[in-house]
PDB file of C-alpha atoms and ligand atoms in Angstrom:
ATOM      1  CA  UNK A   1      88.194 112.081  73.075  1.00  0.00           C
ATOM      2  CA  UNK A   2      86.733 114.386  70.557  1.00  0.00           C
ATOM      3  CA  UNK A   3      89.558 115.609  67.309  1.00  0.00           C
ATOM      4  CA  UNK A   4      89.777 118.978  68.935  1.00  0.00           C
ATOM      5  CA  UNK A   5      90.665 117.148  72.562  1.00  0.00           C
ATOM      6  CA  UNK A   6      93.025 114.963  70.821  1.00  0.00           C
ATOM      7  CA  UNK A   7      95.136 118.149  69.051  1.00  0.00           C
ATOM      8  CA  UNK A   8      95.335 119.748  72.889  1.00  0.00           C
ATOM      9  CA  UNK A   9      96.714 116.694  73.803  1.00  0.00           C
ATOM     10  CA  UNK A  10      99.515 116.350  71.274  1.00  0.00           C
ATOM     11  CA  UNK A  11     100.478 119.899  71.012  1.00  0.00           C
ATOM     12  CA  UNK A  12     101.220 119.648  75.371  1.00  0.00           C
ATOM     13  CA  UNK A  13     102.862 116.175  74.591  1.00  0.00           C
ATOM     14  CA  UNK A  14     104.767 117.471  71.140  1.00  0.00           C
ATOM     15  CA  UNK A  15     105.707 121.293  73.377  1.00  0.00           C
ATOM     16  CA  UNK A  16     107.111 118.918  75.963  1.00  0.00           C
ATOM     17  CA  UNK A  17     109.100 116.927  74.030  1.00  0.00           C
ATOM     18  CA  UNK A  18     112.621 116.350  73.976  1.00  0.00           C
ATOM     19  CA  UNK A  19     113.438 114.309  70.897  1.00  0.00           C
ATOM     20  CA  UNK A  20     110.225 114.547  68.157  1.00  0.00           C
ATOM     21  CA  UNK A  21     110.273 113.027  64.523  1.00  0.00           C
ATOM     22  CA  UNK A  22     107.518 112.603  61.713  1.00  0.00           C
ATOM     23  CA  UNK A  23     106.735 109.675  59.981  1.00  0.00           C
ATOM     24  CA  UNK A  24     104.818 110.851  56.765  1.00  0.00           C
ATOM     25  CA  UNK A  25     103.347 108.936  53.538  1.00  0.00           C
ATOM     26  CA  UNK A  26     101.512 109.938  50.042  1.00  0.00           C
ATOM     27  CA  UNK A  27      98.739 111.401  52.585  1.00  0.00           C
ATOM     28  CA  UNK A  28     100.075 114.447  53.426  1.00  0.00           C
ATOM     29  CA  UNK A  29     100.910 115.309  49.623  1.00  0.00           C
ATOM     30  CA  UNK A  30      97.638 115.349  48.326  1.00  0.00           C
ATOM     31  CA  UNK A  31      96.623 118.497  49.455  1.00  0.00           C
ATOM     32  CA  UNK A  32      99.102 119.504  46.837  1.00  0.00           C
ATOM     33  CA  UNK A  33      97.726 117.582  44.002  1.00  0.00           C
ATOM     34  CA  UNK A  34      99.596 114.082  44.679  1.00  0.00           C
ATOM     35  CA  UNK A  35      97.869 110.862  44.213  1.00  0.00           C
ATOM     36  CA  UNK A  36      98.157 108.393  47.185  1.00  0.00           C
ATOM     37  CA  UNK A  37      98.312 104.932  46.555  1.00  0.00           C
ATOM     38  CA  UNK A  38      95.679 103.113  48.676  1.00  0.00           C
ATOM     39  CA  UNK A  39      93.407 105.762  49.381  1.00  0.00           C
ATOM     40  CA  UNK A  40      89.705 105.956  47.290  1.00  0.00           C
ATOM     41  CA  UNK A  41      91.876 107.821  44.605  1.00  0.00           C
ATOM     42  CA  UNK A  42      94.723 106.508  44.905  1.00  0.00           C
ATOM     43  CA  UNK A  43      97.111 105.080  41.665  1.00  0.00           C
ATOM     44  CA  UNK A  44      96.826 101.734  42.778  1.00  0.00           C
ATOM     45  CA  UNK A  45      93.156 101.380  44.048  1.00  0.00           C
ATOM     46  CA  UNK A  46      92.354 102.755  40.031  1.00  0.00           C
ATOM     47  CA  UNK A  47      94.813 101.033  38.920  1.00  0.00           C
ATOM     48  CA  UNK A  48      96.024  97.465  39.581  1.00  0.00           C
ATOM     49  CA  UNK A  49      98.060  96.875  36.453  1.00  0.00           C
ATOM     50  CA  UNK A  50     100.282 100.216  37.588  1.00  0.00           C
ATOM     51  CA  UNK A  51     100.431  98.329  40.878  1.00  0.00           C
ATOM     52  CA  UNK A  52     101.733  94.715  39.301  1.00  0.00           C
ATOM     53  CA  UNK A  53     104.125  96.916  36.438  1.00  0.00           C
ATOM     54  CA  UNK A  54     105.759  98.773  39.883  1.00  0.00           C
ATOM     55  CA  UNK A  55     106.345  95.243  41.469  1.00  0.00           C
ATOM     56  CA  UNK A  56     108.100  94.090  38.461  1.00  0.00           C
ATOM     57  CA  UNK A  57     110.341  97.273  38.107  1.00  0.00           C
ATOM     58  CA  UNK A  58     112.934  96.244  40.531  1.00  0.00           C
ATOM     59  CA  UNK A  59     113.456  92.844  38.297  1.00  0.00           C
ATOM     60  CA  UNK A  60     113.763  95.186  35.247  1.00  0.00           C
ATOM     61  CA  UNK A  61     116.160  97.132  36.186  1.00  0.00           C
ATOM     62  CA  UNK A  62     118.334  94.026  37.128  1.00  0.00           C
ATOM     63  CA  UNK A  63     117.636  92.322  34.145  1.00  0.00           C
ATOM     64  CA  UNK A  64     117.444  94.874  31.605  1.00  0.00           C
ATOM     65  CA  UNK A  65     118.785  98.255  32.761  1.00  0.00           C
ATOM     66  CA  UNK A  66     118.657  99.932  29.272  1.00  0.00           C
ATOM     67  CA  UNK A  67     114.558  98.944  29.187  1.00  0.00           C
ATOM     68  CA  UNK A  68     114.057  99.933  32.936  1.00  0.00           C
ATOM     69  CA  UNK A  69     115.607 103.190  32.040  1.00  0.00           C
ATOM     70  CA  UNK A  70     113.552 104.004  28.536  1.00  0.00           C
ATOM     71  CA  UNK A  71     110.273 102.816  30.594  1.00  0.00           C
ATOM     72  CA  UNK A  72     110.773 105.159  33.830  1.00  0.00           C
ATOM     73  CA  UNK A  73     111.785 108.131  31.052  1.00  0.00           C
ATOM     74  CA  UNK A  74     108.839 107.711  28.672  1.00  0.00           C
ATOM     75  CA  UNK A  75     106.498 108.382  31.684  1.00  0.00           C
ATOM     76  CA  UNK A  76     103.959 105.719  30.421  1.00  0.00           C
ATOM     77  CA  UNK A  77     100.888 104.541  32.210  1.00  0.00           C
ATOM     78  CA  UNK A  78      99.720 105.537  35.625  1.00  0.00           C
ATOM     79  CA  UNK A  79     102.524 105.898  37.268  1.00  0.00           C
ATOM     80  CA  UNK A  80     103.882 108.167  34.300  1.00  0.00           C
ATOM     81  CA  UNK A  81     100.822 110.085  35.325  1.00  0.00           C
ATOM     82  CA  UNK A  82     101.853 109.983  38.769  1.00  0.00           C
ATOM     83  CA  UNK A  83     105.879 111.432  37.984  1.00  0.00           C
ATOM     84  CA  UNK A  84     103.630 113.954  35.887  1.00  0.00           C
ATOM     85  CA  UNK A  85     102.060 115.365  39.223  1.00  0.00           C
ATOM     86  CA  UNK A  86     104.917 115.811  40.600  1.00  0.00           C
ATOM     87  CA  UNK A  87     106.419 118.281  38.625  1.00  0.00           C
ATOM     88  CA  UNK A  88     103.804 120.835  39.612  1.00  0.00           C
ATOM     89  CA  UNK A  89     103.164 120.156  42.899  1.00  0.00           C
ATOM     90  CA  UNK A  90     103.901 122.875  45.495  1.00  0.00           C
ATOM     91  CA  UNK A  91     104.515 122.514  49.380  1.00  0.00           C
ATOM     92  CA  UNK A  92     101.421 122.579  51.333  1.00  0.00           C
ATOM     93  CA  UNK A  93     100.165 123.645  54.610  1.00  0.00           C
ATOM     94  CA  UNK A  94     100.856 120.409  56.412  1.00  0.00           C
ATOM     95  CA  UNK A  95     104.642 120.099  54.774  1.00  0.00           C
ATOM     96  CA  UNK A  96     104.759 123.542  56.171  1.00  0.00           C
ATOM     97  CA  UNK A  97     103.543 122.810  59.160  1.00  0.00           C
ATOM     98  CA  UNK A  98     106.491 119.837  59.847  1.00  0.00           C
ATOM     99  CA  UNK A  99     108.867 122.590  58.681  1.00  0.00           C
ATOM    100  CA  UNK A 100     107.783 124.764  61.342  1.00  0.00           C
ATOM    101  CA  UNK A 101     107.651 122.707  64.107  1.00  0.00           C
ATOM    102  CA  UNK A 102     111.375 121.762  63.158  1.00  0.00           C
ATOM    103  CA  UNK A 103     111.995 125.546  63.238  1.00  0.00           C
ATOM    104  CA  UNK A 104     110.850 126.107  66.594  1.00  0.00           C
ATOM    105  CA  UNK A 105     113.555 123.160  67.819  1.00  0.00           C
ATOM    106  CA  UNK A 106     110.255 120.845  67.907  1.00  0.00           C
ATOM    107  CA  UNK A 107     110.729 118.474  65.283  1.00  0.00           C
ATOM    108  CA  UNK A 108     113.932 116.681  64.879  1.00  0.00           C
ATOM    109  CA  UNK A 109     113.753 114.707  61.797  1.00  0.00           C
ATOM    110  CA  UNK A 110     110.978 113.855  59.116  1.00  0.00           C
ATOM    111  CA  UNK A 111     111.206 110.546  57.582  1.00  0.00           C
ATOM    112  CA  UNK A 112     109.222 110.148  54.693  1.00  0.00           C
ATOM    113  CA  UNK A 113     108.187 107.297  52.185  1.00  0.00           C
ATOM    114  CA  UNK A 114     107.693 110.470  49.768  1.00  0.00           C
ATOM    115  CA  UNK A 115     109.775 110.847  46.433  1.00  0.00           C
ATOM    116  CA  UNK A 116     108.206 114.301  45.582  1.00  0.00           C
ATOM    117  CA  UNK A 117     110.845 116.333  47.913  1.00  0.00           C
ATOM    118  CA  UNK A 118     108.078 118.410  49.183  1.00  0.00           C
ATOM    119  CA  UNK A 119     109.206 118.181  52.771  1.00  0.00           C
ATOM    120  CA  UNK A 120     112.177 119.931  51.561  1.00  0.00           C
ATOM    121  CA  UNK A 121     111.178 122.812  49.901  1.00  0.00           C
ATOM    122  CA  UNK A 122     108.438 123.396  52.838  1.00  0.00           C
ATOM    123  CA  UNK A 123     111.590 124.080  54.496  1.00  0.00           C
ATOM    124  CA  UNK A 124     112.192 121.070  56.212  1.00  0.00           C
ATOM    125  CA  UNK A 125     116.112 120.431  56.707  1.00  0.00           C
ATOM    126  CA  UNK A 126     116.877 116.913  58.666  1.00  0.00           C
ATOM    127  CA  UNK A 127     114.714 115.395  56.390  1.00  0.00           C
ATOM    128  CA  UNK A 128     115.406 110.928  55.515  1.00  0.00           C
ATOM    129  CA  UNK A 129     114.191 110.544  52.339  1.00  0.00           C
ATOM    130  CA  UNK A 130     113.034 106.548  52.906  1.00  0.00           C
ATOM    131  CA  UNK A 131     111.941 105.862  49.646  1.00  0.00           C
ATOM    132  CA  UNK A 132     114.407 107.880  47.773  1.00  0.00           C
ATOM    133  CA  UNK A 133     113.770 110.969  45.994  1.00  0.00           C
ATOM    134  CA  UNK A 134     112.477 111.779  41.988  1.00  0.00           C
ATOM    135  CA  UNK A 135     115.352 114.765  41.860  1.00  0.00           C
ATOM    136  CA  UNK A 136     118.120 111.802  41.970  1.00  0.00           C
ATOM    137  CA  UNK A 137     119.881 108.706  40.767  1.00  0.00           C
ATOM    138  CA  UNK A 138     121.647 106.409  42.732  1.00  0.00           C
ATOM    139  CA  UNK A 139     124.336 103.760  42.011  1.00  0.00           C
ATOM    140  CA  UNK A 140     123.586 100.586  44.393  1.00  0.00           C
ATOM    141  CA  UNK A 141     127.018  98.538  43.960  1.00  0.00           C
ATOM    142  CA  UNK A 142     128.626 101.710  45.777  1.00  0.00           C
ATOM    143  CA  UNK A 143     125.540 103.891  47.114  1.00  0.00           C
ATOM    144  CA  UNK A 144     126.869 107.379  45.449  1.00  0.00           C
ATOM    145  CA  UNK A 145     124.241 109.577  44.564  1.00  0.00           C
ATOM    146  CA  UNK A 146     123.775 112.664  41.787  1.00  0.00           C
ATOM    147  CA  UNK A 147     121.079 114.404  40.084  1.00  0.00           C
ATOM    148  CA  UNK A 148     119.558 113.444  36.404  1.00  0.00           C
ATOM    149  CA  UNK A 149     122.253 116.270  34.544  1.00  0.00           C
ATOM    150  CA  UNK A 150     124.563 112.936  33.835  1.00  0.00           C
ATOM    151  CA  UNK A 151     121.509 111.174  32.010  1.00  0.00           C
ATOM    152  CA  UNK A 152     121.476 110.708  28.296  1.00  0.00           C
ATOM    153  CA  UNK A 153     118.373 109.313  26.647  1.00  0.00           C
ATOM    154  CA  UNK A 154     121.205 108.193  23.587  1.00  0.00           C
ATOM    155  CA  UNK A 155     123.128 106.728  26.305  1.00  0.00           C
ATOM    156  CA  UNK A 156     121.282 104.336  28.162  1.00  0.00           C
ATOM    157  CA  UNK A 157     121.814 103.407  30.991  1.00  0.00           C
ATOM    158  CA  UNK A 158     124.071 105.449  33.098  1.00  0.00           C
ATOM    159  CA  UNK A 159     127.227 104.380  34.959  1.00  0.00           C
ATOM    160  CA  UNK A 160     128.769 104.925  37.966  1.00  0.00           C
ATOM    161  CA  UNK A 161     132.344 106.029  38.193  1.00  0.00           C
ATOM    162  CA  UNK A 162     132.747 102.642  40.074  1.00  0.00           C
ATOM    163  CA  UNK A 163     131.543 100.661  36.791  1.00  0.00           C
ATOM    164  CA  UNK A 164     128.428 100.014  38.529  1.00  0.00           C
ATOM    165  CA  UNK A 165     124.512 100.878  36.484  1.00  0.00           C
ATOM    166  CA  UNK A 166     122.867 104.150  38.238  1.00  0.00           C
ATOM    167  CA  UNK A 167     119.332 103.766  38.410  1.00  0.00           C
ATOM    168  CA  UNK A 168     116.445 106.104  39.730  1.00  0.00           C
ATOM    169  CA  UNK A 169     117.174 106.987  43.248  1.00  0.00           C
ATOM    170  CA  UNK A 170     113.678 105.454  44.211  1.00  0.00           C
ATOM    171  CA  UNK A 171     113.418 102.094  45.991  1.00  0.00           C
ATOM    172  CA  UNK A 172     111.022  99.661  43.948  1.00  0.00           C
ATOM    173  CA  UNK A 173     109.130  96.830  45.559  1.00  0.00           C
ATOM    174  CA  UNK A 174     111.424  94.311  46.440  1.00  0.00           C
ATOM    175  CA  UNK A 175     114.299  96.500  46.462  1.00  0.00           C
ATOM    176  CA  UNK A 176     116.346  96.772  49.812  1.00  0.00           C
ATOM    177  CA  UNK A 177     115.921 100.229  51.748  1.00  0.00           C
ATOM    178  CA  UNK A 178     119.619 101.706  51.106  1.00  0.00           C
ATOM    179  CA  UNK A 179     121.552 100.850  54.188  1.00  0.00           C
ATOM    180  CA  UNK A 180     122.306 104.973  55.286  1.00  0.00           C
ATOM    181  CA  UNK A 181     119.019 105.723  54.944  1.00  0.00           C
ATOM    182  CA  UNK A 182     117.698 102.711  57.008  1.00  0.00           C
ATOM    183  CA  UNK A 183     120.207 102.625  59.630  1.00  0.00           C
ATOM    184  CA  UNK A 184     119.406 106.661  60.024  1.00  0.00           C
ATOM    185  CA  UNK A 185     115.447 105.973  60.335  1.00  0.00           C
ATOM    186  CA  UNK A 186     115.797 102.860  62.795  1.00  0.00           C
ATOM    187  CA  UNK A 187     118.237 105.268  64.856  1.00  0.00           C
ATOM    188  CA  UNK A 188     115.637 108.199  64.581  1.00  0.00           C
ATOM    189  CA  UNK A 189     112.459 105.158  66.020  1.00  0.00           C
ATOM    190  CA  UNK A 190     114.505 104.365  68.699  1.00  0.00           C
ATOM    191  CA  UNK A 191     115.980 107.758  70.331  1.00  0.00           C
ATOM    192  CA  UNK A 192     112.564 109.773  69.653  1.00  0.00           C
ATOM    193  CA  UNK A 193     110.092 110.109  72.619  1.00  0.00           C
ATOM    194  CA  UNK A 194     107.392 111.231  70.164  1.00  0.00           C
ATOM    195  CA  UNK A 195     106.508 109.847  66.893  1.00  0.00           C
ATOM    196  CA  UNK A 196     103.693 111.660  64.718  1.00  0.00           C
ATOM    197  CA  UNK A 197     102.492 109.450  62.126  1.00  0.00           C
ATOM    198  CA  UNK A 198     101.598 111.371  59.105  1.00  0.00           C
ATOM    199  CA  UNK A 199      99.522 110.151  55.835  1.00  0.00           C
ATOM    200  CA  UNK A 200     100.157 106.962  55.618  1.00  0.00           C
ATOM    201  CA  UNK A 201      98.462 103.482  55.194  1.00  0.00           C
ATOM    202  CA  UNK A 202     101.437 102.030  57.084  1.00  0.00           C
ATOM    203  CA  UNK A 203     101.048  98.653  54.744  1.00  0.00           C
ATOM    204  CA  UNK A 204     104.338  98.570  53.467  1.00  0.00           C
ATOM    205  CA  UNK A 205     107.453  96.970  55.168  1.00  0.00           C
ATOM    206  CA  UNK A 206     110.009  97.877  56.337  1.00  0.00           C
ATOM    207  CA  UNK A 207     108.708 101.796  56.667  1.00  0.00           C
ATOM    208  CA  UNK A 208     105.567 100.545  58.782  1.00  0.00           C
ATOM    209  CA  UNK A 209     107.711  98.417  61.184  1.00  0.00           C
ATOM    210  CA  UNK A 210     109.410 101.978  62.715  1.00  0.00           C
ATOM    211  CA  UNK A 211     106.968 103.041  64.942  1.00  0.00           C
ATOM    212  CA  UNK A 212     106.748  99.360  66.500  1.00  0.00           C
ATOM    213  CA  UNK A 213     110.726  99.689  66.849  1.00  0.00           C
ATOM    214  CA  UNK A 214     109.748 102.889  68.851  1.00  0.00           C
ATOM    215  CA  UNK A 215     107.328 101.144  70.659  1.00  0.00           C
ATOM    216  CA  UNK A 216     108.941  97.674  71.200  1.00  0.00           C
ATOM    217  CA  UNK A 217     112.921  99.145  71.385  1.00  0.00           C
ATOM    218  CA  UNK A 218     112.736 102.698  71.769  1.00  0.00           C
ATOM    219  CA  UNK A 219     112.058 105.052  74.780  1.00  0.00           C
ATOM    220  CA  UNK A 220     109.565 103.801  77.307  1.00  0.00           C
ATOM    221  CA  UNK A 221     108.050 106.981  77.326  1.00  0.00           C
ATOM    222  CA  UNK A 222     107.473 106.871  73.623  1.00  0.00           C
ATOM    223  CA  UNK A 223     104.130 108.547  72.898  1.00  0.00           C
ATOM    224  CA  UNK A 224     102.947 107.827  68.975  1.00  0.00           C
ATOM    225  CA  UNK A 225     100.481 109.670  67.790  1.00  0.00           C
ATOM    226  CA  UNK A 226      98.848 109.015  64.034  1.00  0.00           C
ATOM    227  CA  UNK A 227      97.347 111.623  62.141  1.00  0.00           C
ATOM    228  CA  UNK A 228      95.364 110.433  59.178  1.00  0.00           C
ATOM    229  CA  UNK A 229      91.865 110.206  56.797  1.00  0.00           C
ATOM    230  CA  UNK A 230      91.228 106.641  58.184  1.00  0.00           C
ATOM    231  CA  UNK A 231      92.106 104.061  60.650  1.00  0.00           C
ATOM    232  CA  UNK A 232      95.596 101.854  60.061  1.00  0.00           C
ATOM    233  CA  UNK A 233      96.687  98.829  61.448  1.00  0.00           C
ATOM    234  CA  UNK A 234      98.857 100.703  63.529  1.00  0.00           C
ATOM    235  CA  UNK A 235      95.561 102.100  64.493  1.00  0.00           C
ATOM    236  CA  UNK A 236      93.797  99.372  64.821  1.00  0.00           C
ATOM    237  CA  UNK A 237      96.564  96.882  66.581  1.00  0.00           C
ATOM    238  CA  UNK A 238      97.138  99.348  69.388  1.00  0.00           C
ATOM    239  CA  UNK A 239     100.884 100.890  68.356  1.00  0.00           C
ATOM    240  CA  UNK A 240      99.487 103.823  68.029  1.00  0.00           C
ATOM    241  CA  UNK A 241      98.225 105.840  71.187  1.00  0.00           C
ATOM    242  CA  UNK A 242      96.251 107.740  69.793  1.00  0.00           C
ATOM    243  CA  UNK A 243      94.576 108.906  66.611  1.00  0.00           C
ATOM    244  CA  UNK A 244      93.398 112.245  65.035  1.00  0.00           C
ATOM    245  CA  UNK A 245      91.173 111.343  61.927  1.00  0.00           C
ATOM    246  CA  UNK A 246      91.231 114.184  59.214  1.00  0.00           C
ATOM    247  CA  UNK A 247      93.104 116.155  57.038  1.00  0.00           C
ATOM    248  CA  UNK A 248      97.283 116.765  57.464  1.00  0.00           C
ATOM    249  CA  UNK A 249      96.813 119.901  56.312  1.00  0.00           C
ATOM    250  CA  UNK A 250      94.413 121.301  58.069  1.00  0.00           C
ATOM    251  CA  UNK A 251      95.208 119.639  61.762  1.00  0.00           C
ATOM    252  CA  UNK A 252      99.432 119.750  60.730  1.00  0.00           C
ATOM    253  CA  UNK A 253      98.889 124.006  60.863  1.00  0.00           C
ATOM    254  CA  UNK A 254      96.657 123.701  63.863  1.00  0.00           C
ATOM    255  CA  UNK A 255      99.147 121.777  65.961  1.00  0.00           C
ATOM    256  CA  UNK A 256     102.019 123.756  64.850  1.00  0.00           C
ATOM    257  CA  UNK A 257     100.511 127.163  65.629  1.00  0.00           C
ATOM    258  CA  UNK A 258      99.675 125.990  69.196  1.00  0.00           C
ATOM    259  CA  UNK A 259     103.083 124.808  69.532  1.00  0.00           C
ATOM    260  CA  UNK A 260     105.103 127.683  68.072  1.00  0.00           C
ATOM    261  CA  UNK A 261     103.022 130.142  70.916  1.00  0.00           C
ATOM    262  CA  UNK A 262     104.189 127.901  73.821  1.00  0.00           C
ATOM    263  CA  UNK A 263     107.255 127.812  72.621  1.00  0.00           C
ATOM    264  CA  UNK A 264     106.961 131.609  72.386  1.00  0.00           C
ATOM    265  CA  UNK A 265     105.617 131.492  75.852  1.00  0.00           C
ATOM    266  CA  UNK A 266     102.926 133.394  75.036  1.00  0.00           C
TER     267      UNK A 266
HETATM  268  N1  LIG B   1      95.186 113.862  55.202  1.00  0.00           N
HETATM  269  C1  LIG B   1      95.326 112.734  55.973  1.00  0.00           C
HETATM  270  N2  LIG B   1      95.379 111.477  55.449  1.00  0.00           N
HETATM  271  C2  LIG B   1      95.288 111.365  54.105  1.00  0.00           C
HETATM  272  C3  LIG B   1      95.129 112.484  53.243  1.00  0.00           C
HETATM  273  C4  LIG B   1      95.083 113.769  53.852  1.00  0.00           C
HETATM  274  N3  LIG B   1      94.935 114.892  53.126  1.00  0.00           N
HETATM  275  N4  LIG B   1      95.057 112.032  51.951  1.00  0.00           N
HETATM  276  C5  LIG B   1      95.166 110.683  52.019  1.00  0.00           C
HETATM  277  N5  LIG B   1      95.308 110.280  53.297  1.00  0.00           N
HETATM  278  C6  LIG B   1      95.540 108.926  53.813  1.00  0.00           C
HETATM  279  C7  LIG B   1      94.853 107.809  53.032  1.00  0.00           C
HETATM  280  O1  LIG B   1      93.547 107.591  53.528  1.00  0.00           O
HETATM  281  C8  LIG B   1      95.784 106.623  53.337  1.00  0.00           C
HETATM  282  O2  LIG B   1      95.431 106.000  54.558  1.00  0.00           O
HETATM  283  O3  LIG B   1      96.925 108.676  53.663  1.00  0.00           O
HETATM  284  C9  LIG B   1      97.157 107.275  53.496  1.00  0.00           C
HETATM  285  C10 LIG B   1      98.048 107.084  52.276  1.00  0.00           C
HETATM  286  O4  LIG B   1      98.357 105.715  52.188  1.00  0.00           O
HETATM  287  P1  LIG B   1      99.022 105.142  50.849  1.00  0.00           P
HETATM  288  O5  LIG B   1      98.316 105.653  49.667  1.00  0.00           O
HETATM  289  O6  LIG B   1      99.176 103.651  51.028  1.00  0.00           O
HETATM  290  O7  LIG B   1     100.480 105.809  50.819  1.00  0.00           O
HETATM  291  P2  LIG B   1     101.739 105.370  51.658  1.00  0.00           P
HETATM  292  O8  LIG B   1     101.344 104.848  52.998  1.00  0.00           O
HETATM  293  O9  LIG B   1     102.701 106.480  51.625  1.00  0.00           O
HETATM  294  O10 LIG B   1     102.334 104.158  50.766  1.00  0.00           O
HETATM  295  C11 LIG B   1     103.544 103.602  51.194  1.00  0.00           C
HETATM  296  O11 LIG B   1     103.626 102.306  49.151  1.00  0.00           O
HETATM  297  O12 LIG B   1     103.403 102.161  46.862  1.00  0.00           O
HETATM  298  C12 LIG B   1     104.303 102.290  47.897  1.00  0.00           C
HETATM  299  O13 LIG B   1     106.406 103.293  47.697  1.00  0.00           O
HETATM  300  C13 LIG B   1     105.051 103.587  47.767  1.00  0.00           C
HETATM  301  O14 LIG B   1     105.897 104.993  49.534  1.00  0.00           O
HETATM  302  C14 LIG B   1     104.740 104.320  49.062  1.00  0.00           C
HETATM  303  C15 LIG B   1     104.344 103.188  49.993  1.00  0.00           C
END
């Protein structure tokens, strides 16, 4: 099948549906000036100290909150670089293009690995933010969450009204997924009869195991479809059925706009 074929083919299957989500990784934010990880620009392909200083960060923050909290605020380093980019970045056509599909009673949730809230301000509204969010912090003896107002750099680190130590509301390596988020996605891979895969190297565990809970313990009619700049294992392994290689934000817009005019009836 050639891209184009493949794009009739999920628009019919995504018009159709009854119960659509989106997976989405660091993919479909570079289009707004986002470094992936993994990908030939990516923050950890350049840079594989940033990569071993983010496995350690989890540790950190357990064993010295007060450090963990002056390292993620001094913005040091790659991934300091990375938080930087964030700041600016806008919503871009294939956020917009989720958003839209969700408008037209398409697309029923997004779950992304994405801290940079972009689905969000694209519009998106049932959005499960898998890795957390930048705009937060989050206690994890009771799971409350607030924004960064509460944060003094005198006053290091924060805590929770239930005594507990608030730290970013982004999951590290080797942190657990927070249980309402996970239980949310797994329910999401298992009632959905489509799943588009968005952006995303699906490498990292448990995120990459939802679309073989869809496949393995979700709908039998489950179609997944993967839209991304390269081959996956998900790909490559046969979970997904089938793939459309390019850009999210320039075959996101294309699928939408079919959709939204049969869902117009025009
Ligand atoms: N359109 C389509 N695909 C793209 C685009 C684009 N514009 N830009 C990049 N990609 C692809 C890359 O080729 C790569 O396959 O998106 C994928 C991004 O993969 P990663 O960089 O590994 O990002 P992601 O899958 O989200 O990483 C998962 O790893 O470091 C952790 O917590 C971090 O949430 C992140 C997780």
């Amino acid at each position: 099948m050639t891209v184009q074929d493949e794009i009739t083919r999920a628009v019919s299957e995504l018009a159709g549906s009854s119960h659509a989500i989106a997976l989405t990784g660091a993919g479909i934010s570079t289009e707004s000036g986002i470094p992936d990880y993994r990908g030939p620009k990516g923050v950890w392909t350049l840079d594989k100290q940033a990569e071993a200083k983010a496995y350690e960060r989890y540790e950190m923050f357990l064993g010295n909150p007060r450090h963990y909290w002056e390292e993620m605020l001094s913005g040091q380093g790659a991934h300091g670089a990375f938080y930087a980019a964030l700041r600016y970045a806008q919503p871009n056509p294939g956020h917009r293009a989720l958003a839209e599909l969700e408008r037209v009673g398409v697309l029923k949730h997004v779950i992304t690995q994405n801290i940079d809230g972009l689905h969000r301000r694209a519009g998106s509204r049932n959005v499960v933010e898998y890795h957390g969010s930048v705009d937060r912090i989050r206690c994890p003896a009771c799971g409350s969450r607030r924004g960064f107002e509460s944060v003094t750099p005198g006053n290091l680190p924060p805590y929770c009204t239930c005594g507990g130590v608030m730290k970013y509301d982004v999951v590290h390596f080797k942190e657990p997924i927070p249980f309402d988020v996970m239980e949310e996605a797994e329910h999401q891979a298992r009632v959905c009869d489509i799943m588009l895969i968005c952006g995303t190297s699906a490498v990292v565990y448990p995120f990459a195991a939802l679309p073989r809970t869809a496949k393995l313990g979700g709908k039998s009619t489950i179609s997944i479809i993967e839209v991304n700049a390269e081959p996956t294992p998900l790909t490559l392994e046969g979970v997904t059925d089938y793939f459309i290689q390019g850009k999210t934000g320039e075959i996101l817009p294309e699928i939408a706009a079919a959709v939204r005019k049969i869902k117009a009836g025009e």
